[in-house]
PDB file of C-alpha atoms and ligand atoms in Angstrom:
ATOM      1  CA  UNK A 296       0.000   0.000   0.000  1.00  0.00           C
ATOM      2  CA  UNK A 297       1.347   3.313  -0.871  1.00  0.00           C
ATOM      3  CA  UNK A 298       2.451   5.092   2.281  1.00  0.00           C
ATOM      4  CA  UNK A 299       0.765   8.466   3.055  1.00  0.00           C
ATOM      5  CA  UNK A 300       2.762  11.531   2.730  1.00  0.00           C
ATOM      6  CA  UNK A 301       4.779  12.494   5.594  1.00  0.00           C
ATOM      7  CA  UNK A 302       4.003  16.156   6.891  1.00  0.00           C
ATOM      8  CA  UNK A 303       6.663  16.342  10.026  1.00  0.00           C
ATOM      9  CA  UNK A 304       8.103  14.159  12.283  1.00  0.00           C
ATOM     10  CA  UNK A 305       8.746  14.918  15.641  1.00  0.00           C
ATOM     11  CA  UNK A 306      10.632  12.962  18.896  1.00  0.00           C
ATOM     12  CA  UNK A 307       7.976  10.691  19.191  1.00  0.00           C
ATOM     13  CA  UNK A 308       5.139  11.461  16.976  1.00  0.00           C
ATOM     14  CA  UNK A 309       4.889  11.527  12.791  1.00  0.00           C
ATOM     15  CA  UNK A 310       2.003  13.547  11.235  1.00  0.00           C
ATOM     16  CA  UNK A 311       1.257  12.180   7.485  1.00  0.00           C
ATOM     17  CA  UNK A 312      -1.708  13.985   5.062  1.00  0.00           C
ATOM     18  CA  UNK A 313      -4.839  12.673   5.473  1.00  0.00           C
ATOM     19  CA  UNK A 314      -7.656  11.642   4.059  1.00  0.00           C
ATOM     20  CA  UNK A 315      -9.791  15.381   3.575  1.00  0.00           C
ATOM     21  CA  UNK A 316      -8.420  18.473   3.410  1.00  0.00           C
ATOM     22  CA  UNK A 317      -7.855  19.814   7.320  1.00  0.00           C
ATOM     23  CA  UNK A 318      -7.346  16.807   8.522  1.00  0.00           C
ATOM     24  CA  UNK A 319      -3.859  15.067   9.377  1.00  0.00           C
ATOM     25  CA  UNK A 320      -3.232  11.979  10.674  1.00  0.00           C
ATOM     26  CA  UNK A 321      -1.056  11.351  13.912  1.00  0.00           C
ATOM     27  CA  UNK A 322       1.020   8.507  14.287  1.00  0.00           C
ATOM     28  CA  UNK A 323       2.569   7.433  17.959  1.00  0.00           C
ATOM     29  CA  UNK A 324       6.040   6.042  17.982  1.00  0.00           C
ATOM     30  CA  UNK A 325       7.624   4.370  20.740  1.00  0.00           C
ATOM     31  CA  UNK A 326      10.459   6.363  21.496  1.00  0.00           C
ATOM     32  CA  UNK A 327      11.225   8.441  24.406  1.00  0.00           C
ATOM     33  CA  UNK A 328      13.039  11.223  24.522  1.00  0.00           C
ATOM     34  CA  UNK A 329      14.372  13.724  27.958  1.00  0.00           C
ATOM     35  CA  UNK A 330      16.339  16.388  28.427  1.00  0.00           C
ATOM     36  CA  UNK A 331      15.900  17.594  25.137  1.00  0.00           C
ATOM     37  CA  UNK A 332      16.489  14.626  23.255  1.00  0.00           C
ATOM     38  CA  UNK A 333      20.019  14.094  25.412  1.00  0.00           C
ATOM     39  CA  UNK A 334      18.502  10.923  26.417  1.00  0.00           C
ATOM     40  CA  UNK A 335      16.590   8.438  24.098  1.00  0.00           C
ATOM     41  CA  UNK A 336      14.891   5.372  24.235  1.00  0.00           C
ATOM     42  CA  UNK A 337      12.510   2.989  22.525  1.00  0.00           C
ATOM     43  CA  UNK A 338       9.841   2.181  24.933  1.00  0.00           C
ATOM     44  CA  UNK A 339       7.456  -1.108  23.449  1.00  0.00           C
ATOM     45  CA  UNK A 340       4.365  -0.333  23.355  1.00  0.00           C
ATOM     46  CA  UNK A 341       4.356   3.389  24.581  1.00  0.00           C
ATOM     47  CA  UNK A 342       2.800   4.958  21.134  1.00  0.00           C
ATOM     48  CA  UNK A 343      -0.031   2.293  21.752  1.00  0.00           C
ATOM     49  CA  UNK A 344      -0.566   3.570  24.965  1.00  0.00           C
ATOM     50  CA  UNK A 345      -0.722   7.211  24.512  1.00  0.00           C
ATOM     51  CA  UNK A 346      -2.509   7.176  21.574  1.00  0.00           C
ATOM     52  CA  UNK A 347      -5.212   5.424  23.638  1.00  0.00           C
ATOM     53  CA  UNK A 348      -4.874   7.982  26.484  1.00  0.00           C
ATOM     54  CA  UNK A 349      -4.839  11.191  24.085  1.00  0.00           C
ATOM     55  CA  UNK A 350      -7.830   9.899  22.663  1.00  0.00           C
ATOM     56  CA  UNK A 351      -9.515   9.057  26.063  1.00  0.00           C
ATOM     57  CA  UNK A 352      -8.583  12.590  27.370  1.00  0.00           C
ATOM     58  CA  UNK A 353      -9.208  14.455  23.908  1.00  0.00           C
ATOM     59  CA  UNK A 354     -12.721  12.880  23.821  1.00  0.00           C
ATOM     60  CA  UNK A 355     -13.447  13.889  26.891  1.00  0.00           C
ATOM     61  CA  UNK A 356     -12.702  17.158  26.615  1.00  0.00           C
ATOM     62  CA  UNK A 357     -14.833  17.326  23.584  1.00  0.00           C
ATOM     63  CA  UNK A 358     -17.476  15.907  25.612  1.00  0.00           C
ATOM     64  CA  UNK A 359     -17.626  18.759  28.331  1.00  0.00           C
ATOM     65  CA  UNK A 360     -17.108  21.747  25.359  1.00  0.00           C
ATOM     66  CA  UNK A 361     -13.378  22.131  25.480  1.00  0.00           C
ATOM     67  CA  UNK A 362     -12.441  22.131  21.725  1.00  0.00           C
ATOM     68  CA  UNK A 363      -9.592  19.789  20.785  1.00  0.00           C
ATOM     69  CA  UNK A 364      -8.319  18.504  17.489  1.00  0.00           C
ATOM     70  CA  UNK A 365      -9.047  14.921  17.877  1.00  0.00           C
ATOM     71  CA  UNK A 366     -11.731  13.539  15.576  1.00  0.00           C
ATOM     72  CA  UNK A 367     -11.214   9.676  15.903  1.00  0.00           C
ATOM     73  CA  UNK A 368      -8.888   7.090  16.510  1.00  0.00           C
ATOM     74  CA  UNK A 369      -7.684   5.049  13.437  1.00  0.00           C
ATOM     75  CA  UNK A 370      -6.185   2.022  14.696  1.00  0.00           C
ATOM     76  CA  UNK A 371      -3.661   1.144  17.349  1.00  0.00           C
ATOM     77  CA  UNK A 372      -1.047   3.773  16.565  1.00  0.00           C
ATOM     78  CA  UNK A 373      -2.960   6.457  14.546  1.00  0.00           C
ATOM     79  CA  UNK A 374      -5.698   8.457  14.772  1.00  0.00           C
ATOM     80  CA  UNK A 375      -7.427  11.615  12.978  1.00  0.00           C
ATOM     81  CA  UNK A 376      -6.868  14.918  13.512  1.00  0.00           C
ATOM     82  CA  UNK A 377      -7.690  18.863  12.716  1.00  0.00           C
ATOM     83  CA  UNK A 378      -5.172  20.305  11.331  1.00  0.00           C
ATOM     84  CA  UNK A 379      -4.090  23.290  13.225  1.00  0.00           C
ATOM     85  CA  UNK A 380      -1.276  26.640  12.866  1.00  0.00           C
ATOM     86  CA  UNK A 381       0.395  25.311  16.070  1.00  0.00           C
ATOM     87  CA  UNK A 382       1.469  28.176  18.115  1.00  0.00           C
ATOM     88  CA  UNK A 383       5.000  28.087  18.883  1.00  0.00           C
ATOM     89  CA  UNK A 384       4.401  27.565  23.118  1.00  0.00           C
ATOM     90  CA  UNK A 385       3.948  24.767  25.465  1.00  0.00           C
ATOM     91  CA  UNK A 386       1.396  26.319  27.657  1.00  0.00           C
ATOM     92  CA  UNK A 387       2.304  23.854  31.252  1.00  0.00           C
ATOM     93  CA  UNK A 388      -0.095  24.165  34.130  1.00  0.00           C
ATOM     94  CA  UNK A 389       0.935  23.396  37.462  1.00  0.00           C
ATOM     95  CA  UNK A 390      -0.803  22.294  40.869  1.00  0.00           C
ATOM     96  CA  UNK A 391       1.997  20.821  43.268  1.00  0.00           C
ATOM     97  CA  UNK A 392       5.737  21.781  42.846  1.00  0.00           C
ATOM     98  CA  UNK A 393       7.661  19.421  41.009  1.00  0.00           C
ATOM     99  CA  UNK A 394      10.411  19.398  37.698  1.00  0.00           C
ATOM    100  CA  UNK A 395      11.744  22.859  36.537  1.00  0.00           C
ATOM    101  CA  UNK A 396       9.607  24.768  38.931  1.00  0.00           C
ATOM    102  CA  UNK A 397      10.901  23.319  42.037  1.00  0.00           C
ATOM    103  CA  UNK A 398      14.867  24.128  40.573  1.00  0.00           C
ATOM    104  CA  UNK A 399      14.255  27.559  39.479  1.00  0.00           C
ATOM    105  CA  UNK A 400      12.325  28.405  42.400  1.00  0.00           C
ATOM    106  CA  UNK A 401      13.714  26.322  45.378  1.00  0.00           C
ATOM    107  CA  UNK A 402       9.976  25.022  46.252  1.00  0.00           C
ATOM    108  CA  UNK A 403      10.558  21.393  47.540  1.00  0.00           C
ATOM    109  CA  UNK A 404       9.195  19.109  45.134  1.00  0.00           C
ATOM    110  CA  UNK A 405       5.734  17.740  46.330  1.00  0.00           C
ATOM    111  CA  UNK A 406       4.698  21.321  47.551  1.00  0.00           C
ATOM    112  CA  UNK A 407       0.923  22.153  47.007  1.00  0.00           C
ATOM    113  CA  UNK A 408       0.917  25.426  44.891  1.00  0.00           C
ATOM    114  CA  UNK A 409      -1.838  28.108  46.416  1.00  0.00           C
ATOM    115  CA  UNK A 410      -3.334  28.199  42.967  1.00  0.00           C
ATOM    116  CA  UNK A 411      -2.982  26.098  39.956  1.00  0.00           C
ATOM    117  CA  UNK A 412      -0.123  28.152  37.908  1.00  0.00           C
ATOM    118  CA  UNK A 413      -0.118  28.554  34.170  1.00  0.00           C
ATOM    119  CA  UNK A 414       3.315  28.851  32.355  1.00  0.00           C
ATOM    120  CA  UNK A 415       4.787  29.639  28.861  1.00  0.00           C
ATOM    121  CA  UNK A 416       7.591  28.086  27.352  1.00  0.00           C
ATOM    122  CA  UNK A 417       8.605  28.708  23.874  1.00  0.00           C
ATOM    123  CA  UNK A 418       9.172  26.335  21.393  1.00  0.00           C
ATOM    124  CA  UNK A 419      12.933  25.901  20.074  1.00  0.00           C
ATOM    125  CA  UNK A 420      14.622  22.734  20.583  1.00  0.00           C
ATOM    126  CA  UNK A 421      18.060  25.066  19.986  1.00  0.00           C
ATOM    127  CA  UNK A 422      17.540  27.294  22.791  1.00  0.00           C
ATOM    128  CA  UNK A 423      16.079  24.140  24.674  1.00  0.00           C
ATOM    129  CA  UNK A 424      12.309  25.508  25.366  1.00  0.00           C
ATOM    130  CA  UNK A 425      12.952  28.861  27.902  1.00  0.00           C
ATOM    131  CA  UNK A 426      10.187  29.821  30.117  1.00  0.00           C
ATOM    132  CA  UNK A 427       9.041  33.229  28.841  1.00  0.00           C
ATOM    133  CA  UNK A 428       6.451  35.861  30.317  1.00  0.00           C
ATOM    134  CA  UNK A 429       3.214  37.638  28.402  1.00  0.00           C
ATOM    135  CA  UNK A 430       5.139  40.777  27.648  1.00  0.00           C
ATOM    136  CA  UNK A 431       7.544  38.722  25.811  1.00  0.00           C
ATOM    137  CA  UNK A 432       4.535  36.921  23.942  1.00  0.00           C
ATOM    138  CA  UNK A 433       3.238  39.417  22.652  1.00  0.00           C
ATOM    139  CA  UNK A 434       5.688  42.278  21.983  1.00  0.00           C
ATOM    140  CA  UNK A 435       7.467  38.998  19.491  1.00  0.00           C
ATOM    141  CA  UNK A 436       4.082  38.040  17.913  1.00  0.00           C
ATOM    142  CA  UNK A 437       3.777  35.068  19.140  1.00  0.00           C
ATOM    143  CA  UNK A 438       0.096  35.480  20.376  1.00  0.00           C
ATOM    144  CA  UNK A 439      -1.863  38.588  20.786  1.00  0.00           C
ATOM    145  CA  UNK A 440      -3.129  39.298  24.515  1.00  0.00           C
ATOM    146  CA  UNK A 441      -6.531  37.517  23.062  1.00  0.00           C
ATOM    147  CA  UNK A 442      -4.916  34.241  22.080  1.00  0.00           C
ATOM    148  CA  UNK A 443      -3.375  34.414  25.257  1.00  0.00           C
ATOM    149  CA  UNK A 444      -6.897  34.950  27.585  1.00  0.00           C
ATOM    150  CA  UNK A 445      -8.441  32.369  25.770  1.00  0.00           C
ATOM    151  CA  UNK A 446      -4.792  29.934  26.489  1.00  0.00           C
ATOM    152  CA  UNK A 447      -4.976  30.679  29.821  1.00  0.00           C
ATOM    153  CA  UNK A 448      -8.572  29.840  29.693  1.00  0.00           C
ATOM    154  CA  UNK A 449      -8.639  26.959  27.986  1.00  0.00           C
ATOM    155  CA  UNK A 450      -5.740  25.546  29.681  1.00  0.00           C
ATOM    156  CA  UNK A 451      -7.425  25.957  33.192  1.00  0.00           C
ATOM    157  CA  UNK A 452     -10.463  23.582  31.945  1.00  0.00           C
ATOM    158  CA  UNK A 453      -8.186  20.991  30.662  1.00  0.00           C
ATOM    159  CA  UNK A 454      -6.675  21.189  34.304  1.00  0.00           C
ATOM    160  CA  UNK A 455     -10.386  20.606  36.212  1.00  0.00           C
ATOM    161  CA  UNK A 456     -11.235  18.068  33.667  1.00  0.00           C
ATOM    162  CA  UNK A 457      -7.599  15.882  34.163  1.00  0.00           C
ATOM    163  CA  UNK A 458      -7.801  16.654  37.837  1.00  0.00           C
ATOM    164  CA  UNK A 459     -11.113  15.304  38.592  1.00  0.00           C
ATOM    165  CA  UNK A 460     -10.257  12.314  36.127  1.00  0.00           C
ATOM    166  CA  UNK A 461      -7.236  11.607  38.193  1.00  0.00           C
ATOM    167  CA  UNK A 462      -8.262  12.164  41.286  1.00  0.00           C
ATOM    168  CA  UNK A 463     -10.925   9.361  40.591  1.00  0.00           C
ATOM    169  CA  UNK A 464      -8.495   7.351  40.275  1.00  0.00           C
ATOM    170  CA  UNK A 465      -6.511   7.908  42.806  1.00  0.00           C
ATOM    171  CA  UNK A 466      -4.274  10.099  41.058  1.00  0.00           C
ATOM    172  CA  UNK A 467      -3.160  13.511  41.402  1.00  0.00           C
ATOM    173  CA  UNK A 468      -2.022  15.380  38.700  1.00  0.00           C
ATOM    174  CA  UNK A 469       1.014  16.975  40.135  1.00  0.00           C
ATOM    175  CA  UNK A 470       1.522  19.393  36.048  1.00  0.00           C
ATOM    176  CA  UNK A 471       1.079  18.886  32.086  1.00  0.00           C
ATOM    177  CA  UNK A 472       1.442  20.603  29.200  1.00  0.00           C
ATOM    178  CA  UNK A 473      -0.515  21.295  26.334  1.00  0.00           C
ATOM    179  CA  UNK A 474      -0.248  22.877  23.176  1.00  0.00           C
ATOM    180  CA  UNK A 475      -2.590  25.159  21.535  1.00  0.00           C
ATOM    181  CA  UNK A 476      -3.325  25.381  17.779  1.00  0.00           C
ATOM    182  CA  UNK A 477      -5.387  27.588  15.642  1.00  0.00           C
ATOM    183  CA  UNK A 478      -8.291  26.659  13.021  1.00  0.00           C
ATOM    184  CA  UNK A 479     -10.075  29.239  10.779  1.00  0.00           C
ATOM    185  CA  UNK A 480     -13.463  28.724  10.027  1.00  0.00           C
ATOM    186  CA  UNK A 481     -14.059  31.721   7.210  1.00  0.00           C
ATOM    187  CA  UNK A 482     -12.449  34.631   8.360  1.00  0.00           C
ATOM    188  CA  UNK A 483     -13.511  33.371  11.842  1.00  0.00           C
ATOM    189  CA  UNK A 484     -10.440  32.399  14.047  1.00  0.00           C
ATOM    190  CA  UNK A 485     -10.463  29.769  17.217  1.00  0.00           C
ATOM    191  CA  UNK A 486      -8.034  28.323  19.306  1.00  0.00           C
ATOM    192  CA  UNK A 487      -8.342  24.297  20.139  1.00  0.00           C
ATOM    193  CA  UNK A 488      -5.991  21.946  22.304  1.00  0.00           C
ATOM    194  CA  UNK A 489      -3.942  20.105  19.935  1.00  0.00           C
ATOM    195  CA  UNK A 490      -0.485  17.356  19.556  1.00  0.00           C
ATOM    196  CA  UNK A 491      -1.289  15.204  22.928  1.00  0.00           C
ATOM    197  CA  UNK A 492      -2.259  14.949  26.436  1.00  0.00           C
ATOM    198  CA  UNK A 493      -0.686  11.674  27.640  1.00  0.00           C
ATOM    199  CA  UNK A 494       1.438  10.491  30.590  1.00  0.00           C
ATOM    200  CA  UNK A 495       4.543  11.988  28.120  1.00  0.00           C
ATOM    201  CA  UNK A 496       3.156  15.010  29.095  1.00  0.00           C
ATOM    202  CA  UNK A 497       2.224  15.425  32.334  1.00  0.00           C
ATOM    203  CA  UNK A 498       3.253  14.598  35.896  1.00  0.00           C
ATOM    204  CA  UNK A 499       1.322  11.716  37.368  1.00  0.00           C
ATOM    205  CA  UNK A 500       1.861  10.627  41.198  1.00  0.00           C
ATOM    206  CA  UNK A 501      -0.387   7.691  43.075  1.00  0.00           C
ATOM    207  CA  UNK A 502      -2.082   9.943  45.980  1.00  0.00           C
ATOM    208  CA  UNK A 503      -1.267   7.037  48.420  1.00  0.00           C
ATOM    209  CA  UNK A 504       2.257   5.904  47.769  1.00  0.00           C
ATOM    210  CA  UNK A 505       3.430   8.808  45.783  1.00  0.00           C
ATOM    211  CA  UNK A 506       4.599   6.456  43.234  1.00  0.00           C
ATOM    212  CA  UNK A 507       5.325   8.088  40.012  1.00  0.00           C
ATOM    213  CA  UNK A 508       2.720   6.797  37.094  1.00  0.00           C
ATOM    214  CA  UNK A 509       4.260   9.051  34.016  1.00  0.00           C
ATOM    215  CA  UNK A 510       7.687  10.356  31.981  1.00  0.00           C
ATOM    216  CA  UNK A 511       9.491  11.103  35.051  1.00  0.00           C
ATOM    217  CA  UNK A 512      10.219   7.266  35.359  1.00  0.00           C
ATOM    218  CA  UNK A 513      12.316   6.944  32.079  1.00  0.00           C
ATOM    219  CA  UNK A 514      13.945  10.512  33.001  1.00  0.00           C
ATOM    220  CA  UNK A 515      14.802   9.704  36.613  1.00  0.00           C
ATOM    221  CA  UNK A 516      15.521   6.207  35.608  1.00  0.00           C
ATOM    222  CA  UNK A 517      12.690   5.008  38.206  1.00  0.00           C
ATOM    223  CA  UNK A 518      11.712   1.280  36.364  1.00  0.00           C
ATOM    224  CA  UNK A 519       9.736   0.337  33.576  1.00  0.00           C
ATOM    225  CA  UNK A 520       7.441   3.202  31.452  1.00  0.00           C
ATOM    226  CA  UNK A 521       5.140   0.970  29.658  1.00  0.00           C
ATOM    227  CA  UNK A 522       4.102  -0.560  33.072  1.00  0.00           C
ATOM    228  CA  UNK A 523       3.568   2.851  34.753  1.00  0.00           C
ATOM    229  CA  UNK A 524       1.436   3.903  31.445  1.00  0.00           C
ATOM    230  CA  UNK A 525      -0.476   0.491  31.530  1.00  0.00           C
ATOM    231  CA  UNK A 526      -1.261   1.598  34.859  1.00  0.00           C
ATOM    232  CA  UNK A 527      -2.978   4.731  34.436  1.00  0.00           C
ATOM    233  CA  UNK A 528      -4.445   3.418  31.223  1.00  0.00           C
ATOM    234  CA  UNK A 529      -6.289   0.339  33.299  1.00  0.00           C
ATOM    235  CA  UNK A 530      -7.463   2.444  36.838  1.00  0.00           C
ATOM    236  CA  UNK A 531      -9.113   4.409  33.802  1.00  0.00           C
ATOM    237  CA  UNK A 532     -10.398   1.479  32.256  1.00  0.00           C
ATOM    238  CA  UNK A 533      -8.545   2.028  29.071  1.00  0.00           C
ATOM    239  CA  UNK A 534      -6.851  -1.018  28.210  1.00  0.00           C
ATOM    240  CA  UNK A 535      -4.851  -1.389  24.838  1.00  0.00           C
ATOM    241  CA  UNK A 536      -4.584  -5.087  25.921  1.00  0.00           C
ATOM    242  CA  UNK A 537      -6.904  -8.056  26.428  1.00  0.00           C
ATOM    243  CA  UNK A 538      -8.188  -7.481  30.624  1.00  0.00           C
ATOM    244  CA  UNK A 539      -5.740  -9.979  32.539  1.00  0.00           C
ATOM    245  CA  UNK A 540      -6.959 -13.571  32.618  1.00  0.00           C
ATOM    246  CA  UNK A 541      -8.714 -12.745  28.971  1.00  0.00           C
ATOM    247  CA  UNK A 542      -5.755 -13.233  26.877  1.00  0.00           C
ATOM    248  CA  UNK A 543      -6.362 -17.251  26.017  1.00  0.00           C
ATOM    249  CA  UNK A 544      -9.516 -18.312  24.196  1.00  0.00           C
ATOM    250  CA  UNK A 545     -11.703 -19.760  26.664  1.00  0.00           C
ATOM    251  CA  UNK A 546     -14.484 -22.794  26.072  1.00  0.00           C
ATOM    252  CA  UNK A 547     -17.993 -21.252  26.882  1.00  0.00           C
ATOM    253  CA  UNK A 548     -19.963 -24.114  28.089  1.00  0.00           C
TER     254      UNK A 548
HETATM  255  N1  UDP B 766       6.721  18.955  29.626  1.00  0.00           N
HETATM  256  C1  UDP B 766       6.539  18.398  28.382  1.00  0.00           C
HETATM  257  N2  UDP B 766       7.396  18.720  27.376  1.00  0.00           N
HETATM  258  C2  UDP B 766       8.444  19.554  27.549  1.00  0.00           C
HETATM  259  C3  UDP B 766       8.639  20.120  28.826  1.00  0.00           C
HETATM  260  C4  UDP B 766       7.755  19.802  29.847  1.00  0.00           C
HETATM  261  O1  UDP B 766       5.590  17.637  28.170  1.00  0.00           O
HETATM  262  O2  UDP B 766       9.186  19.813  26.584  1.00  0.00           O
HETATM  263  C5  UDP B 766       5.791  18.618  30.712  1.00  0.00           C
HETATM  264  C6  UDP B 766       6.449  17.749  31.775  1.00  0.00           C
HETATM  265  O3  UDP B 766       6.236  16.374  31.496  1.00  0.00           O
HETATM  266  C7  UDP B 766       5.739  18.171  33.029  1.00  0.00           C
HETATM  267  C8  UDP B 766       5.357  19.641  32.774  1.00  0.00           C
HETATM  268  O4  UDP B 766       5.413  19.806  31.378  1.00  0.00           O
HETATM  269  O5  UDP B 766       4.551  17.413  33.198  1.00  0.00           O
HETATM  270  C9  UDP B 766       6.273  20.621  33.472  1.00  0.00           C
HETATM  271  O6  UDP B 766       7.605  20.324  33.122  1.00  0.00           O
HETATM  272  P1  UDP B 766       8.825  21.123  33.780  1.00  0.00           P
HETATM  273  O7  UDP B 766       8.762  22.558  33.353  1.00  0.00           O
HETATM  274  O8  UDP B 766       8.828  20.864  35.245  1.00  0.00           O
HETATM  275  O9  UDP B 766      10.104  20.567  33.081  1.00  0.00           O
HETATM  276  P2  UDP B 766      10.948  19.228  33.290  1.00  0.00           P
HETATM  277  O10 UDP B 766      11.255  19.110  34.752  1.00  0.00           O
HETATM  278  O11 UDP B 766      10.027  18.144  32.791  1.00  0.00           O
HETATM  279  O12 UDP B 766      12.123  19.454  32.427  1.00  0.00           O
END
């Protein structure tokens, strides 16, 4: 079969054409990357993992009126997506201390924040991702103070959806980050979550043990990723795999 055309390919996700016009199709590799790509990895069976979480998140997201890109899954690796002008920042929301925060800062990792934090980092692998402020933002273009409102905005639902999620699960979802992308309809310009919201991208702890459940594991060289993923993906009843104890064919009497 002829392969689709390949739009970009990132650390650990290719985007090919797809099928309609506005749509792209995103494809999950298994490779892990840290510390801007310093440190590298092929994880089996962490693209079939996110790209069941992403989905699970995206779609519910969708469900409550937050706008993301994700139209459907295609198969185990892929699914369909808007298209979208990605805007060159990773907007990262915080709730509890943790990563670069904690080092810049001096705020113990594991501290409660008094209010969930929104940050901006801008996106250049060269200059490895700086944290920069509004002013910054908008005096280079990079969003105008609207596109920054409705960031904020829209970042702060994705962080009450995920929190309550998690939290249901025993979770708590210590920080993520998102990116934003634009769509036109007409002249008529809106901002939706795009790439992917998966356990690459956010910080995941078990509210009893503490335990680490996301990409801190393969950066802090904590055990295996793929069984920390599984993890989140069964307490939220997304399983890529048969359930345990369904992976023989059985005789039904
Ligand atoms: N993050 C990400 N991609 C990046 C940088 C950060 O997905 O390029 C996520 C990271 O997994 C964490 C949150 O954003 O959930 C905050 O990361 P932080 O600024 O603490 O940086 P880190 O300690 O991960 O370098």
């Amino acid at each position: 079969m002829a392969r689709r055309k390949k739009v970009y390919e990132g650390k650990a996700k290719i985007l090919y054409e797809g099928p309609e016009p506005g749509t792209l199709v995103q494809y999950f590799k298994d490779d892990a990357t840290a510390f801007n790509a310093e440190k590298r990895a092929t994880i089996d069976g962490k693209g079939v993992l996110n790209n069941r979480l992403s989905e699970y998140f995206m779609t519910g997201l969708n469900g409550i009126g937050v706008p993301t890109h994700f139209i459907r899954r295609i198969n185990m690796r892929e699914q369909l997506i808007r298209a979208v002008e990605i805007i060159p920042l990773e907007v990262v929301v915080r709730n509890v201390a943790a990563g670069s925060i904690s080092k810049r800062l001096g705020i113990e990792e594991g501290t409660a924040l008094p209010r969930p934090i929104v940050e901006f980092y801008y996106k250049d692998d060269a200059l490895g991702d700086p944290l920069v402020s509004e002013e910054h933002i908008i005096a280079f273009g990079w969003a105008t103070q609207q596109d920054l409102d409705d960031m904020i905005s829209l970042a702060l639902r994705v962080n009450d959806f995920l929190s309550g999620l998690m939290l249901g699960v025993n979770i708590k979802l210590v920080d993520f980050k998102i990116e934003i992308g634009r769509i036109w309809d007409g002249d008529f310009m809106r901002l939706i979550v795009a790439d992917e919201i998966s356990p690459d991208s956010c910080r995941l702890w078990d509210i009893d043990t503490g335990q680490k459940l996301d990409k801190d594991v393969f950066r802090r060289d904590l055990g295996d990723l793929a069984d920390a993923y599984t993890e989140v993906a069964k307490r939220l009843g997304v399983m890529p795999n048969a359930p345990q104890g369904m992976t023989k064919p059985t005789l039904i009497n």
